[in-house]
Amino acid sequence: MNKLQLKRYAKLLAKAGVNVQRGQWVIVSAGLDQPEFVEWVVEELYRAGAGKVTVEWSHQPVTKLKYKYEKEEVLANVMKWEIERMEAYTKELPAMLHIISEDPDGLAGVDQEKLTHARIGRMKVLKPYNDEMENKYQWCIAAVPGKAWAKKVFPEMQVGRAVEALWDAILKASRADGPDPVREWARHNDEIGGRCDYLNRLGLVALEYKAGNGTDFRVGLIPDGIFAGGGETTLKGRYFNPNIPTEEIFTSPKAGDAEGIVYATKPLSYQGELIEDFSVRFEGGKVVEVRAKKNQHLLEKMISMDEGACMLGECALIADDSPINNAGILFYNTLFDENASCHLALGRGFTNLVKGFESMTQEEIHAKGVNDSMIHVDFMIGCKDMEITGVTARGERVAIFKNGNWAF
Ligand code: ZN
């Protein structure tokens, strides 16, 4: 891979990604797959003004051994020094840069139940610190290729070539293949921001989806709901990009208000297996029927996880003509795959997408119609001939998508 381009990508993560401030502490988490790239990122962080950079290395095969051999109570235990570390984080608010490269199948065979219990145990202790830091620091998730991940995406290639091909796909998808990715991201965020403003001004109460594959579906929106996308701002006003790449503009629809049928346009990777060629039918806001050519039972299990699992938590709008979709690759990683196409999510909605959420309790937010559930599973429904129409409170109809792309 072209070293100059990778250095531009490293700069993108330091600047547009976490937007490191002068003197700020930055924590970088990374696997062992691309140590040289991590070195360049660290250098870009210092050059952009970081006062201190800490790299936390991990290695998925070792993580897997930990999950396999350590007892649940050991995994669940939070040690005193970990609490002290969290206290330091809440006080100093370091920026967090997560560079992911994991094998999508790397934790296959791990006892999921043991892991879930251990995570819940740790969460109980750590949640107050995480809550305290919420919306106060910049963070960013971006990707670099690992060998196993590259082989999963490009199984027909020999490993070295597969890694190169995945680098190429990541840079293109992340809009980091041009001469000035930082500038490209400023432009990209402007475009997303403009579309969000327009959608929010419309005051939509419903979206209607239609496509030649049979999709014919209407979903109600929360009157105080917000469309969001692109970068975010900390409470102190620091703009950062939590996800690189990101293409979606999304909102939490009104739970319990959806009618009709949607056909998935990409397979859904769920609990390590693919659910393929499936449709979901809604009545009165709830899923009443699912059909799948492959793994229908998984889909059925998924929607019966809890009360909210059969209702919608997200509507995301993504142009068919986007770099990720144009690549035509299944990445086996949500950071990329959920940005390939218009999607819906079953399960939990976003509690920060209602006007005035800052001064509301979780109960009040859910009472507005934001769905609640243990799960949040995205599935792709976008396609070349998708038409989406917005309906306003006064019954006006506004074209949102035409022929798979933005209509405005
Ligand atoms: Zn999404």
Short mmCIF file of C-alpha atoms and ligand atoms in Angstrom, two decimals:
data_model
loop_
_atom_site.label_atom_id
_atom_site.label_comp_id
_atom_site.label_asym_id
_atom_site.label_seq_id
_atom_site.Cartn_x
_atom_site.Cartn_y
_atom_site.Cartn_z
CA MET A 1 0.00 0.00 0.00
CA ASN A 2 1.17 3.51 -0.88
CA LYS A 3 2.90 4.87 2.23
CA LEU A 4 2.03 8.49 1.45
CA GLN A 5 -1.69 7.64 1.25
CA LEU A 6 -1.58 5.71 4.53
CA LYS A 7 0.03 8.71 6.22
CA ARG A 8 -2.81 10.86 4.88
CA TYR A 9 -5.26 8.37 6.38
CA ALA A 10 -3.36 8.50 9.70
CA LYS A 11 -3.67 12.30 9.65
CA LEU A 12 -7.40 12.00 8.95
CA LEU A 13 -7.89 9.92 12.11
CA ALA A 14 -5.89 12.39 14.22
CA LYS A 15 -7.58 15.51 12.83
CA ALA A 16 -11.12 14.77 11.56
CA GLY A 17 -11.46 11.60 13.64
CA VAL A 18 -10.66 12.56 17.23
CA ASN A 19 -9.81 16.22 16.50
CA VAL A 20 -7.08 16.15 19.15
CA GLN A 21 -6.68 19.39 21.11
CA ARG A 22 -3.42 21.03 22.14
CA GLY A 23 -1.98 19.26 25.16
CA GLN A 24 -4.73 16.63 25.22
CA TRP A 25 -4.15 13.02 26.23
CA VAL A 26 -5.10 10.46 23.56
CA ILE A 27 -5.63 6.75 24.08
CA VAL A 28 -5.22 4.61 20.99
CA SER A 29 -6.42 1.01 21.07
CA ALA A 30 -5.13 -1.24 18.32
CA GLY A 31 -4.41 -4.84 17.41
CA LEU A 32 -1.00 -6.13 16.34
CA ASP A 33 -1.93 -6.24 12.66
CA GLN A 34 -0.57 -2.89 11.43
CA PRO A 35 2.00 -1.64 13.97
CA GLU A 36 3.69 0.63 11.42
CA PHE A 37 0.40 2.38 10.68
CA VAL A 38 -0.22 2.83 14.41
CA GLU A 39 3.22 4.43 14.64
CA TRP A 40 2.20 6.95 11.94
CA VAL A 41 -1.07 7.68 13.71
CA VAL A 42 0.77 8.35 16.97
CA GLU A 43 3.14 10.71 15.16
CA GLU A 44 0.21 12.58 13.55
CA LEU A 45 -1.44 12.89 16.98
CA TYR A 46 1.69 14.50 18.47
CA ARG A 47 2.06 16.75 15.42
CA ALA A 48 -1.56 17.81 15.83
CA GLY A 49 -0.83 18.85 19.40
CA ALA A 50 -1.40 15.78 21.61
CA GLY A 51 0.28 16.21 24.99
CA LYS A 52 0.41 12.49 25.71
CA VAL A 53 -0.43 9.40 23.67
CA THR A 54 -1.00 5.97 25.20
CA VAL A 55 -1.31 2.92 22.95
CA GLU A 56 -3.22 -0.08 24.31
CA TRP A 57 -2.33 -3.13 22.22
CA SER A 58 -4.47 -6.21 22.04
CA HIS A 59 -4.30 -9.47 20.12
CA GLN A 60 -7.56 -11.21 19.38
CA PRO A 61 -6.21 -14.81 19.69
CA VAL A 62 -4.99 -13.92 23.19
CA THR A 63 -8.34 -12.30 24.04
CA LYS A 64 -9.99 -15.52 22.93
CA LEU A 65 -7.79 -17.58 25.29
CA LYS A 66 -8.74 -15.25 28.13
CA TYR A 67 -12.45 -15.75 27.41
CA LYS A 68 -11.94 -19.50 27.13
CA TYR A 69 -9.88 -20.16 30.27
CA GLU A 70 -10.80 -17.49 32.79
CA LYS A 71 -13.75 -18.12 35.08
CA GLU A 72 -16.82 -15.92 34.71
CA GLU A 73 -16.25 -14.22 38.07
CA VAL A 74 -12.67 -13.43 37.11
CA LEU A 75 -13.76 -11.93 33.80
CA ALA A 76 -16.50 -9.97 35.56
CA ASN A 77 -14.22 -8.58 38.26
CA VAL A 78 -13.11 -4.97 37.99
CA MET A 79 -9.82 -4.46 39.83
CA LYS A 80 -8.99 -1.44 41.94
CA TRP A 81 -6.44 -0.07 39.48
CA GLU A 82 -9.04 -0.25 36.71
CA ILE A 83 -11.33 1.97 38.77
CA GLU A 84 -8.45 4.38 39.34
CA ARG A 85 -7.86 4.42 35.60
CA MET A 86 -11.52 5.26 34.99
CA GLU A 87 -11.28 8.03 37.57
CA ALA A 88 -8.32 9.44 35.65
CA TYR A 89 -10.30 9.24 32.42
CA THR A 90 -13.31 11.04 33.86
CA LYS A 91 -11.02 13.76 35.21
CA GLU A 92 -8.74 14.23 32.19
CA LEU A 93 -11.18 13.28 29.41
CA PRO A 94 -8.66 11.82 26.96
CA ALA A 95 -9.71 11.39 23.33
CA MET A 96 -10.16 7.72 22.40
CA LEU A 97 -9.15 6.33 19.03
CA HIS A 98 -10.10 2.73 18.33
CA ILE A 99 -8.30 1.17 15.38
CA ILE A 100 -10.05 -2.10 14.61
CA SER A 101 -8.72 -5.00 12.52
CA GLU A 102 -10.30 -8.08 14.11
CA ASP A 103 -11.18 -11.30 12.36
CA PRO A 104 -15.02 -11.37 12.13
CA ASP A 105 -14.87 -15.06 13.12
CA GLY A 106 -12.05 -14.61 15.63
CA LEU A 107 -14.13 -15.29 18.72
CA ALA A 108 -16.13 -18.16 17.24
CA GLY A 109 -16.73 -20.93 19.77
CA VAL A 110 -16.44 -18.68 22.82
CA ASP A 111 -19.14 -19.28 25.43
CA GLN A 112 -21.37 -16.28 24.62
CA GLU A 113 -23.46 -16.64 27.76
CA LYS A 114 -20.42 -16.55 30.03
CA LEU A 115 -19.17 -13.49 28.18
CA THR A 116 -22.50 -11.67 28.40
CA HIS A 117 -22.71 -12.31 32.15
CA ALA A 118 -19.13 -11.12 32.65
CA ARG A 119 -19.80 -7.98 30.62
CA ILE A 120 -22.94 -7.18 32.62
CA GLY A 121 -20.91 -7.63 35.82
CA ARG A 122 -18.22 -5.21 34.64
CA MET A 123 -20.79 -2.76 33.25
CA LYS A 124 -22.47 -2.42 36.65
CA VAL A 125 -19.23 -1.14 38.14
CA LEU A 126 -18.01 0.89 35.18
CA LYS A 127 -21.29 2.43 33.99
CA PRO A 128 -21.26 5.41 36.37
CA TYR A 129 -17.85 6.43 34.99
CA ASN A 130 -18.97 5.97 31.39
CA ASP A 131 -22.14 7.97 32.09
CA GLU A 132 -20.05 10.71 33.68
CA MET A 133 -17.90 10.94 30.51
CA GLU A 134 -20.80 10.75 28.05
CA ASN A 135 -20.73 13.53 25.41
CA LYS A 136 -17.64 15.07 27.04
CA TYR A 137 -14.75 13.61 25.02
CA GLN A 138 -13.92 12.95 21.38
CA TRP A 139 -13.73 9.38 20.14
CA CYS A 140 -13.40 7.63 16.82
CA ILE A 141 -13.59 4.09 15.44
CA ALA A 142 -11.75 3.39 12.19
CA ALA A 143 -10.30 0.27 10.60
CA VAL A 144 -7.10 -1.25 9.23
CA PRO A 145 -6.83 -4.71 7.67
CA GLY A 146 -5.90 -7.79 9.66
CA LYS A 147 -4.83 -10.95 7.83
CA ALA A 148 -7.77 -13.11 8.87
CA TRP A 149 -10.28 -10.34 8.20
CA ALA A 150 -8.80 -9.76 4.73
CA LYS A 151 -9.02 -13.49 3.92
CA LYS A 152 -12.66 -13.51 5.01
CA VAL A 153 -13.50 -10.61 2.68
CA PHE A 154 -11.34 -11.85 -0.21
CA PRO A 155 -11.20 -15.65 0.25
CA GLU A 156 -9.97 -16.32 -3.30
CA MET A 157 -6.81 -14.23 -2.83
CA GLN A 158 -3.51 -15.19 -1.31
CA VAL A 159 -3.14 -13.47 2.07
CA GLY A 160 -0.72 -10.66 1.13
CA ARG A 161 -2.88 -9.63 -1.79
CA ALA A 162 -6.04 -9.87 0.31
CA VAL A 163 -4.55 -7.44 2.87
CA GLU A 164 -3.67 -5.00 0.06
CA ALA A 165 -7.18 -5.33 -1.39
CA LEU A 166 -8.74 -4.67 2.02
CA TRP A 167 -6.52 -1.60 2.56
CA ASP A 168 -7.72 -0.34 -0.79
CA ALA A 169 -11.38 -1.01 0.08
CA ILE A 170 -11.05 0.62 3.53
CA LEU A 171 -9.45 3.79 2.13
CA LYS A 172 -12.04 4.12 -0.65
CA ALA A 173 -14.96 3.46 1.70
CA SER A 174 -13.51 5.93 4.22
CA ARG A 175 -13.14 8.68 1.59
CA ALA A 176 -9.41 8.62 2.35
CA ASP A 177 -8.11 7.69 -1.11
CA GLY A 178 -7.70 11.26 -2.38
CA PRO A 179 -4.96 13.90 -1.95
CA ASP A 180 -6.57 15.63 1.07
CA PRO A 181 -8.85 13.35 3.13
CA VAL A 182 -9.21 15.95 5.94
CA ARG A 183 -10.68 18.44 3.49
CA GLU A 184 -12.82 15.77 1.85
CA TRP A 185 -14.32 15.01 5.28
CA ALA A 186 -15.13 18.66 5.93
CA ARG A 187 -17.01 18.69 2.62
CA HIS A 188 -18.69 15.33 3.39
CA ASN A 189 -19.85 16.54 6.81
CA ASP A 190 -21.20 19.77 5.31
CA GLU A 191 -23.28 17.77 2.88
CA ILE A 192 -24.64 15.45 5.59
CA GLY A 193 -25.34 18.42 7.88
CA GLY A 194 -27.24 20.24 5.14
CA ARG A 195 -29.44 17.23 4.47
CA CYS A 196 -30.14 16.76 8.21
CA ASP A 197 -31.17 20.42 8.52
CA TYR A 198 -33.54 20.09 5.58
CA LEU A 199 -35.13 16.89 6.92
CA ASN A 200 -35.50 18.39 10.40
CA ARG A 201 -37.20 21.50 9.00
CA LEU A 202 -39.79 19.40 7.16
CA GLY A 203 -41.37 18.14 10.39
CA LEU A 204 -42.09 14.68 9.01
CA VAL A 205 -44.56 12.35 10.69
CA ALA A 206 -43.95 9.30 8.46
CA LEU A 207 -41.74 7.76 5.81
CA GLU A 208 -43.07 5.57 3.02
CA TYR A 209 -40.78 3.13 1.22
CA LYS A 210 -41.44 1.50 -2.15
CA ALA A 211 -39.23 -0.64 -4.39
CA GLY A 212 -39.58 -3.08 -7.28
CA ASN A 213 -38.52 -6.02 -5.09
CA GLY A 214 -41.86 -5.80 -3.26
CA THR A 215 -40.95 -3.43 -0.45
CA ASP A 216 -44.07 -1.44 0.41
CA PHE A 217 -43.85 -0.04 3.87
CA ARG A 218 -44.79 2.93 6.03
CA VAL A 219 -43.22 3.91 9.35
CA GLY A 220 -44.37 6.65 11.73
CA LEU A 221 -41.86 9.19 13.06
CA ILE A 222 -41.72 10.87 16.46
CA PRO A 223 -42.93 14.50 16.11
CA ASP A 224 -40.00 15.72 18.26
CA GLY A 225 -37.58 13.31 16.61
CA ILE A 226 -34.30 14.42 15.07
CA PHE A 227 -32.42 13.26 11.97
CA ALA A 228 -28.68 13.13 12.63
CA GLY A 229 -25.51 12.03 10.87
CA GLY A 230 -21.84 12.73 10.30
CA GLY A 231 -19.76 14.30 13.04
CA GLU A 232 -20.78 15.03 16.62
CA THR A 233 -19.92 17.81 19.04
CA THR A 234 -18.84 17.38 22.66
CA LEU A 235 -20.58 19.45 25.30
CA LYS A 236 -17.54 21.75 25.15
CA GLY A 237 -18.06 22.23 21.43
CA ARG A 238 -15.31 20.01 20.01
CA TYR A 239 -16.36 18.55 16.67
CA PHE A 240 -15.27 14.96 15.98
CA ASN A 241 -16.21 11.97 13.81
CA PRO A 242 -17.14 8.92 15.89
CA ASN A 243 -17.20 6.66 12.84
CA ILE A 244 -14.89 6.63 9.85
CA PRO A 245 -16.48 5.84 7.46
CA THR A 246 -20.00 7.16 7.93
CA GLU A 247 -22.62 7.78 5.27
CA GLU A 248 -25.92 7.44 7.08
CA ILE A 249 -28.49 9.99 8.16
CA PHE A 250 -30.65 8.33 10.77
CA THR A 251 -33.46 8.79 13.21
CA SER A 252 -35.34 6.74 15.79
CA PRO A 253 -38.81 6.09 14.39
CA LYS A 254 -41.90 5.81 16.56
CA ALA A 255 -42.04 2.37 18.13
CA GLY A 256 -45.34 0.64 17.47
CA ASP A 257 -46.14 2.54 14.26
CA ALA A 258 -45.19 0.58 11.13
CA GLU A 259 -47.21 -1.18 8.43
CA GLY A 260 -46.30 -3.25 5.40
CA ILE A 261 -43.46 -5.39 4.16
CA VAL A 262 -39.74 -4.80 3.61
CA TYR A 263 -37.38 -7.04 1.64
CA ALA A 264 -33.74 -7.21 2.72
CA THR A 265 -31.25 -6.45 -0.04
CA LYS A 266 -28.14 -7.81 1.67
CA PRO A 267 -27.56 -10.83 3.90
CA LEU A 268 -27.61 -10.19 7.64
CA SER A 269 -24.70 -11.47 9.70
CA TYR A 270 -26.18 -12.42 13.08
CA GLN A 271 -24.40 -14.39 15.83
CA GLY A 272 -21.80 -15.56 13.35
CA GLU A 273 -24.29 -16.84 10.77
CA LEU A 274 -25.83 -15.35 7.66
CA ILE A 275 -29.57 -14.84 7.32
CA GLU A 276 -30.26 -14.60 3.59
CA ASP A 277 -33.05 -13.53 1.23
CA PHE A 278 -35.49 -12.44 3.85
CA SER A 279 -38.51 -10.22 4.35
CA VAL A 280 -40.11 -8.70 7.42
CA ARG A 281 -43.79 -7.80 7.63
CA PHE A 282 -45.19 -5.29 10.14
CA GLU A 283 -48.67 -4.78 11.50
CA GLY A 284 -49.47 -2.19 14.16
CA GLY A 285 -45.76 -1.43 14.49
CA LYS A 286 -44.75 -5.00 15.30
CA VAL A 287 -43.18 -7.72 13.21
CA VAL A 288 -45.92 -10.25 12.52
CA GLU A 289 -44.14 -12.40 9.96
CA VAL A 290 -40.58 -13.11 8.83
CA ARG A 291 -39.52 -15.25 5.89
CA ALA A 292 -35.96 -16.21 4.98
CA LYS A 293 -34.47 -18.62 2.46
CA LYS A 294 -31.65 -19.28 4.90
CA ASN A 295 -31.68 -19.26 8.73
CA GLN A 296 -35.29 -18.15 9.21
CA HIS A 297 -35.18 -19.66 12.71
CA LEU A 298 -32.44 -17.18 13.72
CA LEU A 299 -34.56 -14.29 12.57
CA GLU A 300 -37.51 -15.64 14.56
CA LYS A 301 -35.34 -16.05 17.62
CA MET A 302 -33.98 -12.54 17.24
CA ILE A 303 -37.36 -10.80 17.15
CA SER A 304 -38.55 -12.65 20.24
CA MET A 305 -35.54 -11.71 22.40
CA ASP A 306 -37.68 -9.25 24.36
CA GLU A 307 -40.72 -7.01 24.01
CA GLY A 308 -38.95 -4.33 21.97
CA ALA A 309 -37.10 -6.71 19.64
CA CYS A 310 -40.02 -6.88 17.20
CA MET A 311 -40.26 -3.08 16.85
CA LEU A 312 -38.07 -0.60 15.04
CA GLY A 313 -35.33 1.50 16.64
CA GLU A 314 -33.67 3.08 13.61
CA CYS A 315 -34.36 4.29 10.08
CA ALA A 316 -31.14 5.15 8.25
CA LEU A 317 -30.94 6.79 4.85
CA ILE A 318 -27.91 6.15 2.64
CA ALA A 319 -27.62 6.88 -1.07
CA ASP A 320 -27.26 3.84 -3.31
CA ASP A 321 -24.44 5.76 -4.99
CA SER A 322 -22.07 5.75 -1.99
CA PRO A 323 -18.41 4.63 -1.95
CA ILE A 324 -19.14 1.61 0.24
CA ASN A 325 -22.03 0.38 -1.85
CA ASN A 326 -20.14 1.01 -5.07
CA ALA A 327 -17.33 -1.23 -3.82
CA GLY A 328 -19.85 -4.08 -3.82
CA ILE A 329 -18.03 -5.83 -0.97
CA LEU A 330 -19.46 -7.43 2.16
CA PHE A 331 -16.98 -6.39 4.88
CA TYR A 332 -18.43 -8.61 7.64
CA ASN A 333 -18.10 -5.56 9.88
CA THR A 334 -20.93 -3.20 10.86
CA LEU A 335 -18.79 -0.07 10.67
CA PHE A 336 -18.75 -0.61 6.91
CA ASP A 337 -21.72 -2.81 6.08
CA GLU A 338 -24.31 -0.64 7.84
CA ASN A 339 -23.09 2.30 5.75
CA ALA A 340 -23.64 0.52 2.45
CA SER A 341 -27.37 0.94 2.11
CA CYS A 342 -30.60 2.31 3.56
CA HIS A 343 -31.37 0.21 6.59
CA LEU A 344 -33.74 -0.34 9.44
CA ALA A 345 -32.84 -1.65 12.85
CA LEU A 346 -34.98 -3.84 15.05
CA GLY A 347 -34.64 -3.14 18.75
CA ARG A 348 -33.26 -0.27 20.76
CA GLY A 349 -33.59 3.29 19.45
CA PHE A 350 -31.32 6.29 20.05
CA THR A 351 -32.30 8.24 23.15
CA ASN A 352 -30.42 11.37 22.03
CA LEU A 353 -32.54 11.82 18.90
CA VAL A 354 -35.49 13.54 20.54
CA LYS A 355 -35.60 17.32 21.04
CA GLY A 356 -34.88 18.21 24.65
CA PHE A 357 -33.53 14.73 25.54
CA GLU A 358 -30.90 16.33 27.80
CA SER A 359 -33.53 17.25 30.38
CA MET A 360 -35.66 14.08 30.10
CA THR A 361 -35.52 10.78 31.96
CA GLN A 362 -35.09 7.52 30.04
CA GLU A 363 -38.77 6.74 30.75
CA GLU A 364 -39.90 10.08 29.30
CA ILE A 365 -37.82 9.50 26.17
CA HIS A 366 -39.25 6.01 25.68
CA ALA A 367 -42.75 7.37 26.27
CA LYS A 368 -42.17 9.66 23.26
CA GLY A 369 -41.81 6.54 21.14
CA VAL A 370 -38.09 5.69 21.17
CA ASN A 371 -37.97 1.90 21.27
CA ASP A 372 -36.17 -0.01 24.03
CA SER A 373 -34.67 -3.48 23.78
CA MET A 374 -31.53 -5.50 24.50
CA ILE A 375 -30.90 -5.82 20.79
CA HIS A 376 -30.19 -3.35 18.00
CA VAL A 377 -29.81 -5.22 14.72
CA ASP A 378 -29.45 -3.39 11.42
CA PHE A 379 -30.63 -4.92 8.17
CA MET A 380 -30.21 -3.46 4.71
CA ILE A 381 -33.17 -2.60 2.51
CA GLY A 382 -31.77 -0.01 0.07
CA CYS A 383 -31.71 -0.68 -3.67
CA LYS A 384 -31.36 1.05 -7.03
CA ASP A 385 -35.06 1.80 -7.51
CA MET A 386 -35.99 2.66 -3.94
CA GLU A 387 -38.45 5.54 -3.56
CA ILE A 388 -38.89 7.14 -0.15
CA THR A 389 -41.57 9.73 0.46
CA GLY A 390 -41.87 11.85 3.58
CA VAL A 391 -45.29 12.79 4.91
CA THR A 392 -45.67 16.03 6.90
CA ALA A 393 -48.13 16.73 9.71
CA ARG A 394 -50.33 18.59 7.21
CA GLY A 395 -50.36 15.59 4.90
CA GLU A 396 -47.96 17.03 2.31
CA ARG A 397 -45.80 14.48 0.50
CA VAL A 398 -42.11 15.24 -0.04
CA ALA A 399 -39.73 13.17 -2.17
CA ILE A 400 -36.79 12.04 -0.02
CA PHE A 401 -35.30 9.30 -2.23
CA LYS A 402 -35.73 8.74 -5.97
CA ASN A 403 -34.13 5.83 -7.83
CA GLY A 404 -32.15 4.83 -4.77
CA ASN A 405 -30.55 8.24 -4.23
CA TRP A 406 -31.32 11.54 -2.46
CA ALA A 407 -34.16 13.43 -4.17
CA PHE A 408 -33.07 16.85 -2.84
ZN ZN B 1 -27.38 2.80 11.31
#
